[in-house]
C-alpha positions as protocol buffer text, in pm:
chain_id: "A"
residue {
  index: 1
  type: UNK
  ca { x: 4230 y: -3825 z: 5480 }
}
residue {
  index: 2
  type: UNK
  ca { x: 4238 y: -3855 z: 5858 }
}
residue {
  index: 3
  type: UNK
  ca { x: 4488 y: -4139 z: 5831 }
}
residue {
  index: 4
  type: UNK
  ca { x: 4749 y: -3889 z: 5708 }
}
residue {
  index: 5
  type: UNK
  ca { x: 4689 y: -3633 z: 5986 }
}
residue {
  index: 6
  type: UNK
  ca { x: 4908 y: -3681 z: 6293 }
}
residue {
  index: 7
  type: UNK
  ca { x: 4774 y: -3658 z: 6649 }
}
residue {
  index: 8
  type: UNK
  ca { x: 5072 y: -3444 z: 6749 }
}
residue {
  index: 9
  type: UNK
  ca { x: 5161 y: -3161 z: 6511 }
}
residue {
  index: 10
  type: UNK
  ca { x: 5517 y: -3217 z: 6382 }
}
residue {
  index: 11
  type: UNK
  ca { x: 5777 y: -2956 z: 6475 }
}
residue {
  index: 12
  type: UNK
  ca { x: 5866 y: -2921 z: 6104 }
}
residue {
  index: 13
  type: UNK
  ca { x: 5513 y: -2804 z: 6023 }
}
residue {
  index: 14
  type: UNK
  ca { x: 5526 y: -2548 z: 6304 }
}
residue {
  index: 15
  type: UNK
  ca { x: 5851 y: -2414 z: 6159 }
}
residue {
  index: 16
  type: UNK
  ca { x: 5713 y: -2394 z: 5804 }
}
residue {
  index: 17
  type: UNK
  ca { x: 5420 y: -2182 z: 5931 }
}
residue {
  index: 18
  type: UNK
  ca { x: 5574 y: -1985 z: 6219 }
}
residue {
  index: 19
  type: UNK
  ca { x: 5314 y: -1703 z: 6201 }
}
residue {
  index: 20
  type: UNK
  ca { x: 5041 y: -1943 z: 6312 }
}
residue {
  index: 21
  type: UNK
  ca { x: 4999 y: -2032 z: 6679 }
}
residue {
  index: 22
  type: UNK
  ca { x: 5039 y: -2406 z: 6729 }
}
residue {
  index: 23
  type: UNK
  ca { x: 5096 y: -2412 z: 7106 }
}
residue {
  index: 24
  type: UNK
  ca { x: 5148 y: -2163 z: 7387 }
}
residue {
  index: 25
  type: UNK
  ca { x: 5501 y: -2118 z: 7512 }
}
residue {
  index: 26
  type: UNK
  ca { x: 5495 y: -2220 z: 7875 }
}
residue {
  index: 27
  type: UNK
  ca { x: 5717 y: -2376 z: 8137 }
}
residue {
  index: 28
  type: UNK
  ca { x: 5421 y: -2418 z: 8367 }
}
residue {
  index: 29
  type: UNK
  ca { x: 5166 y: -2699 z: 8379 }
}
residue {
  index: 30
  type: UNK
  ca { x: 4908 y: -2530 z: 8158 }
}
residue {
  index: 31
  type: UNK
  ca { x: 4682 y: -2678 z: 7890 }
}
residue {
  index: 32
  type: UNK
  ca { x: 4465 y: -2495 z: 7641 }
}
residue {
  index: 33
  type: UNK
  ca { x: 4148 y: -2682 z: 7553 }
}
residue {
  index: 34
  type: UNK
  ca { x: 3963 y: -2565 z: 7244 }
}
residue {
  index: 35
  type: UNK
  ca { x: 3621 y: -2659 z: 7105 }
}
residue {
  index: 36
  type: UNK
  ca { x: 3525 y: -2615 z: 6740 }
}
residue {
  index: 37
  type: UNK
  ca { x: 3192 y: -2595 z: 6552 }
}
residue {
  index: 38
  type: UNK
  ca { x: 2945 y: -2479 z: 6819 }
}
residue {
  index: 39
  type: UNK
  ca { x: 2736 y: -2345 z: 6970 }
}
residue {
  index: 40
  type: UNK
  ca { x: 2535 y: -2667 z: 6962 }
}
residue {
  index: 41
  type: UNK
  ca { x: 2222 y: -2722 z: 7179 }
}
residue {
  index: 42
  type: UNK
  ca { x: 2275 y: -2953 z: 7476 }
}
residue {
  index: 43
  type: UNK
  ca { x: 2631 y: -3049 z: 7376 }
}
residue {
  index: 44
  type: UNK
  ca { x: 2788 y: -2708 z: 7433 }
}
residue {
  index: 45
  type: UNK
  ca { x: 2592 y: -2671 z: 7758 }
}
residue {
  index: 46
  type: UNK
  ca { x: 2721 y: -3010 z: 7870 }
}
residue {
  index: 47
  type: UNK
  ca { x: 3080 y: -2898 z: 7793 }
}
residue {
  index: 48
  type: UNK
  ca { x: 3032 y: -2579 z: 7994 }
}
residue {
  index: 49
  type: UNK
  ca { x: 2901 y: -2775 z: 8295 }
}
residue {
  index: 50
  type: UNK
  ca { x: 3186 y: -3024 z: 8272 }
}
residue {
  index: 51
  type: UNK
  ca { x: 3453 y: -2751 z: 8253 }
}
residue {
  index: 52
  type: UNK
  ca { x: 3297 y: -2573 z: 8550 }
}
residue {
  index: 53
  type: UNK
  ca { x: 3342 y: -2884 z: 8768 }
}
residue {
  index: 54
  type: UNK
  ca { x: 3718 y: -2848 z: 8726 }
}
residue {
  index: 55
  type: UNK
  ca { x: 3733 y: -2466 z: 8722 }
}
residue {
  index: 56
  type: UNK
  ca { x: 3867 y: -2502 z: 8370 }
}
residue {
  index: 57
  type: UNK
  ca { x: 3867 y: -2230 z: 8108 }
}
residue {
  index: 58
  type: UNK
  ca { x: 3871 y: -2300 z: 7732 }
}
residue {
  index: 59
  type: UNK
  ca { x: 3841 y: -2136 z: 7392 }
}
residue {
  index: 60
  type: UNK
  ca { x: 3537 y: -2193 z: 7169 }
}
residue {
  index: 61
  type: UNK
  ca { x: 3584 y: -2144 z: 6794 }
}
residue {
  index: 62
  type: UNK
  ca { x: 3228 y: -2075 z: 6688 }
}
residue {
  index: 63
  type: UNK
  ca { x: 3060 y: -2098 z: 6350 }
}
residue {
  index: 64
  type: UNK
  ca { x: 2877 y: -1773 z: 6268 }
}
residue {
  index: 65
  type: UNK
  ca { x: 2562 y: -1944 z: 6152 }
}
residue {
  index: 66
  type: UNK
  ca { x: 2544 y: -2143 z: 6477 }
}
residue {
  index: 67
  type: UNK
  ca { x: 2588 y: -1826 z: 6683 }
}
residue {
  index: 68
  type: UNK
  ca { x: 2289 y: -1673 z: 6504 }
}
residue {
  index: 69
  type: UNK
  ca { x: 2079 y: -1985 z: 6556 }
}
residue {
  index: 70
  type: UNK
  ca { x: 2178 y: -2028 z: 6923 }
}
residue {
  index: 71
  type: UNK
  ca { x: 2262 y: -1684 z: 7069 }
}
residue {
  index: 72
  type: UNK
  ca { x: 2173 y: -1784 z: 7425 }
}
residue {
  index: 73
  type: UNK
  ca { x: 2430 y: -2063 z: 7427 }
}
residue {
  index: 74
  type: UNK
  ca { x: 2687 y: -1824 z: 7280 }
}
residue {
  index: 75
  type: UNK
  ca { x: 2624 y: -1587 z: 7570 }
}
residue {
  index: 76
  type: UNK
  ca { x: 2651 y: -1878 z: 7817 }
}
residue {
  index: 77
  type: UNK
  ca { x: 3003 y: -1943 z: 7688 }
}
residue {
  index: 78
  type: UNK
  ca { x: 3099 y: -1580 z: 7746 }
}
residue {
  index: 79
  type: UNK
  ca { x: 2930 y: -1563 z: 8085 }
}
residue {
  index: 80
  type: UNK
  ca { x: 3130 y: -1866 z: 8204 }
}
residue {
  index: 81
  type: UNK
  ca { x: 3456 y: -1679 z: 8131 }
}
residue {
  index: 82
  type: UNK
  ca { x: 3574 y: -1866 z: 7821 }
}
residue {
  index: 83
  type: UNK
  ca { x: 3731 y: -1714 z: 7510 }
}
residue {
  index: 84
  type: UNK
  ca { x: 3558 y: -1692 z: 7174 }
}
residue {
  index: 85
  type: UNK
  ca { x: 3717 y: -1748 z: 6835 }
}
residue {
  index: 86
  type: UNK
  ca { x: 3600 y: -1722 z: 6472 }
}
residue {
  index: 87
  type: UNK
  ca { x: 3552 y: -2047 z: 6275 }
}
residue {
  index: 88
  type: UNK
  ca { x: 3398 y: -1894 z: 5959 }
}
residue {
  index: 89
  type: UNK
  ca { x: 3027 y: -1852 z: 5901 }
}
residue {
  index: 90
  type: UNK
  ca { x: 2951 y: -2197 z: 5757 }
}
residue {
  index: 91
  type: UNK
  ca { x: 3263 y: -2412 z: 5809 }
}
residue {
  index: 92
  type: UNK
  ca { x: 3431 y: -2310 z: 5486 }
}
residue {
  index: 93
  type: UNK
  ca { x: 3718 y: -2506 z: 5330 }
}
residue {
  index: 94
  type: UNK
  ca { x: 3995 y: -2256 z: 5267 }
}
residue {
  index: 95
  type: UNK
  ca { x: 4171 y: -2459 z: 4997 }
}
residue {
  index: 96
  type: UNK
  ca { x: 3855 y: -2460 z: 4785 }
}
residue {
  index: 97
  type: UNK
  ca { x: 3758 y: -2097 z: 4839 }
}
residue {
  index: 98
  type: UNK
  ca { x: 3878 y: -1781 z: 4671 }
}
residue {
  index: 99
  type: UNK
  ca { x: 4068 y: -1555 z: 4907 }
}
residue {
  index: 100
  type: UNK
  ca { x: 3822 y: -1265 z: 4871 }
}
residue {
  index: 101
  type: UNK
  ca { x: 3526 y: -1495 z: 4944 }
}
residue {
  index: 102
  type: UNK
  ca { x: 3708 y: -1648 z: 5240 }
}
residue {
  index: 103
  type: UNK
  ca { x: 3783 y: -1307 z: 5395 }
}
residue {
  index: 104
  type: UNK
  ca { x: 3419 y: -1199 z: 5350 }
}
residue {
  index: 105
  type: UNK
  ca { x: 3303 y: -1515 z: 5523 }
}
residue {
  index: 106
  type: UNK
  ca { x: 3537 y: -1457 z: 5819 }
}
residue {
  index: 107
  type: UNK
  ca { x: 3438 y: -1090 z: 5837 }
}
residue {
  index: 108
  type: UNK
  ca { x: 3070 y: -1186 z: 5836 }
}
residue {
  index: 109
  type: UNK
  ca { x: 3128 y: -1412 z: 6134 }
}
residue {
  index: 110
  type: UNK
  ca { x: 3326 y: -1146 z: 6316 }
}
residue {
  index: 111
  type: UNK
  ca { x: 3037 y: -904 z: 6271 }
}
residue {
  index: 112
  type: UNK
  ca { x: 2804 y: -1165 z: 6425 }
}
residue {
  index: 113
  type: UNK
  ca { x: 3039 y: -1211 z: 6720 }
}
residue {
  index: 114
  type: UNK
  ca { x: 3070 y: -836 z: 6779 }
}
residue {
  index: 115
  type: UNK
  ca { x: 2694 y: -785 z: 6756 }
}
residue {
  index: 116
  type: UNK
  ca { x: 2618 y: -1066 z: 7000 }
}
residue {
  index: 117
  type: UNK
  ca { x: 2875 y: -969 z: 7263 }
}
residue {
  index: 118
  type: UNK
  ca { x: 2670 y: -757 z: 7501 }
}
residue {
  index: 119
  type: UNK
  ca { x: 2936 y: -520 z: 7631 }
}
residue {
  index: 120
  type: UNK
  ca { x: 3308 y: -448 z: 7641 }
}
residue {
  index: 121
  type: UNK
  ca { x: 3375 y: -645 z: 7959 }
}
residue {
  index: 122
  type: UNK
  ca { x: 3412 y: -962 z: 7755 }
}
residue {
  index: 123
  type: UNK
  ca { x: 3656 y: -818 z: 7501 }
}
residue {
  index: 124
  type: UNK
  ca { x: 3716 y: -937 z: 7146 }
}
residue {
  index: 125
  type: UNK
  ca { x: 4047 y: -1112 z: 7080 }
}
residue {
  index: 126
  type: UNK
  ca { x: 4027 y: -1168 z: 6702 }
}
residue {
  index: 127
  type: UNK
  ca { x: 4115 y: -1536 z: 6728 }
}
residue {
  index: 128
  type: UNK
  ca { x: 4061 y: -1742 z: 6415 }
}
residue {
  index: 129
  type: UNK
  ca { x: 4084 y: -2115 z: 6345 }
}
residue {
  index: 130
  type: UNK
  ca { x: 4044 y: -2240 z: 5987 }
}
residue {
  index: 131
  type: UNK
  ca { x: 3794 y: -2527 z: 5955 }
}
residue {
  index: 132
  type: UNK
  ca { x: 3974 y: -2854 z: 5872 }
}
residue {
  index: 133
  type: UNK
  ca { x: 4301 y: -2663 z: 5926 }
}
residue {
  index: 134
  type: UNK
  ca { x: 4268 y: -2560 z: 5561 }
}
residue {
  index: 135
  type: UNK
  ca { x: 4399 y: -2215 z: 5486 }
}
residue {
  index: 136
  type: UNK
  ca { x: 4615 y: -2096 z: 5199 }
}
residue {
  index: 137
  type: UNK
  ca { x: 4927 y: -1888 z: 5260 }
}
residue {
  index: 138
  type: UNK
  ca { x: 4756 y: -1590 z: 5097 }
}
residue {
  index: 139
  type: UNK
  ca { x: 4448 y: -1623 z: 5313 }
}
residue {
  index: 140
  type: UNK
  ca { x: 4663 y: -1655 z: 5624 }
}
residue {
  index: 141
  type: UNK
  ca { x: 4875 y: -1351 z: 5534 }
}
residue {
  index: 142
  type: UNK
  ca { x: 4566 y: -1138 z: 5469 }
}
residue {
  index: 143
  type: UNK
  ca { x: 4400 y: -1237 z: 5797 }
}
residue {
  index: 144
  type: UNK
  ca { x: 4714 y: -1169 z: 5999 }
}
residue {
  index: 145
  type: UNK
  ca { x: 4728 y: -829 z: 5827 }
}
residue {
  index: 146
  type: UNK
  ca { x: 4375 y: -769 z: 5958 }
}
residue {
  index: 147
  type: UNK
  ca { x: 4504 y: -842 z: 6314 }
}
residue {
  index: 148
  type: UNK
  ca { x: 4368 y: -1192 z: 6345 }
}
residue {
  index: 149
  type: UNK
  ca { x: 4567 y: -1445 z: 6543 }
}
residue {
  index: 150
  type: UNK
  ca { x: 4547 y: -1779 z: 6360 }
}
residue {
  index: 151
  type: UNK
  ca { x: 4520 y: -2056 z: 6618 }
}
residue {
  index: 152
  type: UNK
  ca { x: 4606 y: -2401 z: 6502 }
}
residue {
  index: 153
  type: UNK
  ca { x: 4685 y: -2688 z: 6742 }
}
residue {
  index: 154
  type: UNK
  ca { x: 4941 y: -2910 z: 6906 }
}
residue {
  index: 155
  type: UNK
  ca { x: 4720 y: -3214 z: 6972 }
}
residue {
  index: 156
  type: UNK
  ca { x: 4413 y: -3345 z: 6787 }
}
residue {
  index: 157
  type: UNK
  ca { x: 4169 y: -3562 z: 6980 }
}
residue {
  index: 158
  type: UNK
  ca { x: 4009 y: -3700 z: 6658 }
}
residue {
  index: 159
  type: UNK
  ca { x: 3679 y: -3695 z: 6849 }
}
residue {
  index: 160
  type: UNK
  ca { x: 3492 y: -3644 z: 6516 }
}
residue {
  index: 161
  type: UNK
  ca { x: 3629 y: -3965 z: 6367 }
}
residue {
  index: 162
  type: UNK
  ca { x: 3377 y: -4246 z: 6416 }
}
residue {
  index: 163
  type: UNK
  ca { x: 3634 y: -4502 z: 6310 }
}
residue {
  index: 164
  type: UNK
  ca { x: 3833 y: -4456 z: 6629 }
}
residue {
  index: 165
  type: UNK
  ca { x: 3716 y: -4570 z: 6969 }
}
residue {
  index: 166
  type: UNK
  ca { x: 3640 y: -4336 z: 7255 }
}
residue {
  index: 167
  type: UNK
  ca { x: 3937 y: -4488 z: 7440 }
}
residue {
  index: 168
  type: UNK
  ca { x: 4167 y: -4405 z: 7147 }
}
residue {
  index: 169
  type: UNK
  ca { x: 4032 y: -4048 z: 7153 }
}
residue {
  index: 170
  type: UNK
  ca { x: 4129 y: -4018 z: 7519 }
}
residue {
  index: 171
  type: UNK
  ca { x: 4469 y: -4176 z: 7465 }
}
residue {
  index: 172
  type: UNK
  ca { x: 4544 y: -3932 z: 7182 }
}
residue {
  index: 173
  type: UNK
  ca { x: 4536 y: -3652 z: 7438 }
}
residue {
  index: 174
  type: UNK
  ca { x: 4682 y: -3813 z: 7745 }
}
residue {
  index: 175
  type: UNK
  ca { x: 4968 y: -3958 z: 7541 }
}
residue {
  index: 176
  type: UNK
  ca { x: 5070 y: -3645 z: 7349 }
}
residue {
  index: 177
  type: UNK
  ca { x: 4992 y: -3342 z: 7564 }
}
residue {
  index: 178
  type: UNK
  ca { x: 5274 y: -3134 z: 7709 }
}
residue {
  index: 179
  type: UNK
  ca { x: 5304 y: -2794 z: 7879 }
}
residue {
  index: 180
  type: UNK
  ca { x: 5136 y: -2531 z: 7662 }
}
residue {
  index: 181
  type: UNK
  ca { x: 4957 y: -2776 z: 7434 }
}
residue {
  index: 182
  type: UNK
  ca { x: 4655 y: -2647 z: 7239 }
}
residue {
  index: 183
  type: UNK
  ca { x: 4409 y: -2939 z: 7217 }
}
residue {
  index: 184
  type: UNK
  ca { x: 4121 y: -2970 z: 6972 }
}
residue {
  index: 185
  type: UNK
  ca { x: 3780 y: -3102 z: 7071 }
}
residue {
  index: 186
  type: UNK
  ca { x: 3448 y: -3038 z: 6897 }
}
residue {
  index: 187
  type: UNK
  ca { x: 3121 y: -2941 z: 7064 }
}
residue {
  index: 188
  type: UNK
  ca { x: 2925 y: -3094 z: 6777 }
}
residue {
  index: 189
  type: UNK
  ca { x: 2676 y: -3379 z: 6736 }
}
residue {
  index: 190
  type: UNK
  ca { x: 2921 y: -3574 z: 6520 }
}
residue {
  index: 191
  type: UNK
  ca { x: 3194 y: -3567 z: 6783 }
}
residue {
  index: 192
  type: UNK
  ca { x: 2975 y: -3593 z: 7093 }
}
residue {
  index: 193
  type: UNK
  ca { x: 3016 y: -3963 z: 7168 }
}
residue {
  index: 194
  type: UNK
  ca { x: 3395 y: -3957 z: 7180 }
}
residue {
  index: 195
  type: UNK
  ca { x: 3420 y: -3606 z: 7321 }
}
residue {
  index: 196
  type: UNK
  ca { x: 3179 y: -3669 z: 7607 }
}
residue {
  index: 197
  type: UNK
  ca { x: 3373 y: -3978 z: 7705 }
}
residue {
  index: 198
  type: UNK
  ca { x: 3718 y: -3821 z: 7680 }
}
residue {
  index: 199
  type: UNK
  ca { x: 3673 y: -3469 z: 7818 }
}
residue {
  index: 200
  type: UNK
  ca { x: 3590 y: -3552 z: 8181 }
}
residue {
  index: 201
  type: UNK
  ca { x: 3875 y: -3804 z: 8192 }
}
residue {
  index: 202
  type: UNK
  ca { x: 4119 y: -3554 z: 8041 }
}
residue {
  index: 203
  type: UNK
  ca { x: 4018 y: -3295 z: 8299 }
}
residue {
  index: 204
  type: UNK
  ca { x: 4054 y: -3543 z: 8585 }
}
residue {
  index: 205
  type: UNK
  ca { x: 4383 y: -3691 z: 8460 }
}
residue {
  index: 206
  type: UNK
  ca { x: 4563 y: -3363 z: 8414 }
}
residue {
  index: 207
  type: UNK
  ca { x: 4414 y: -3202 z: 8724 }
}
residue {
  index: 208
  type: UNK
  ca { x: 4561 y: -3484 z: 8929 }
}
residue {
  index: 209
  type: UNK
  ca { x: 4896 y: -3414 z: 8765 }
}
residue {
  index: 210
  type: UNK
  ca { x: 4876 y: -3051 z: 8874 }
}
residue {
  index: 211
  type: UNK
  ca { x: 4776 y: -2889 z: 8545 }
}
residue {
  index: 212
  type: UNK
  ca { x: 4547 y: -2594 z: 8500 }
}
residue {
  index: 213
  type: UNK
  ca { x: 4325 y: -2533 z: 8198 }
}
residue {
  index: 214
  type: UNK
  ca { x: 4337 y: -2187 z: 8045 }
}
residue {
  index: 215
  type: UNK
  ca { x: 4168 y: -1991 z: 7769 }
}
residue {
  index: 216
  type: UNK
  ca { x: 4373 y: -1845 z: 7487 }
}
């Protein structure tokens, strides 16, 4: 399946689904790093420490079940000034799930997020990213109607794919990123080897080129 997914999202796909956010419109040197599937013990904390070294902000699309299992790490993400997004409660595949069940799963996660956020200073942005990028037009329309912003991506690192080398993971990003790119990493055990190699080098590479790293 991964062999058919491009590193850089084609312009045609962005035009077919214009109501989804694929990249941020920017003429400035800004990059939007995102991390899916956490919070994950040790790995998410490592990401937070690494981002802090470069004064970088990012967006974490969290799985509801992981938030409940690791609330302290979730609060660490917020305390560091990063944005939080909804990634369903248990990494649901939209194409294989009835719309009503999908919406309930997203809502359950949003309830978890709102319960765990300690006060209004952090805010809730209603960001949503579908696991695997799988979401039906009906699911997307319903979520947008509920004021969710559906955040897709401009560049995939493929950090989860154990068939690609850590160098290839890095090159996917350095070779395809442009102003306003939304980049996908994963703060998960599966992706950790490639991600932990590529992330510091991405931060260093683009910092030297004058880029800043912002949260959505």
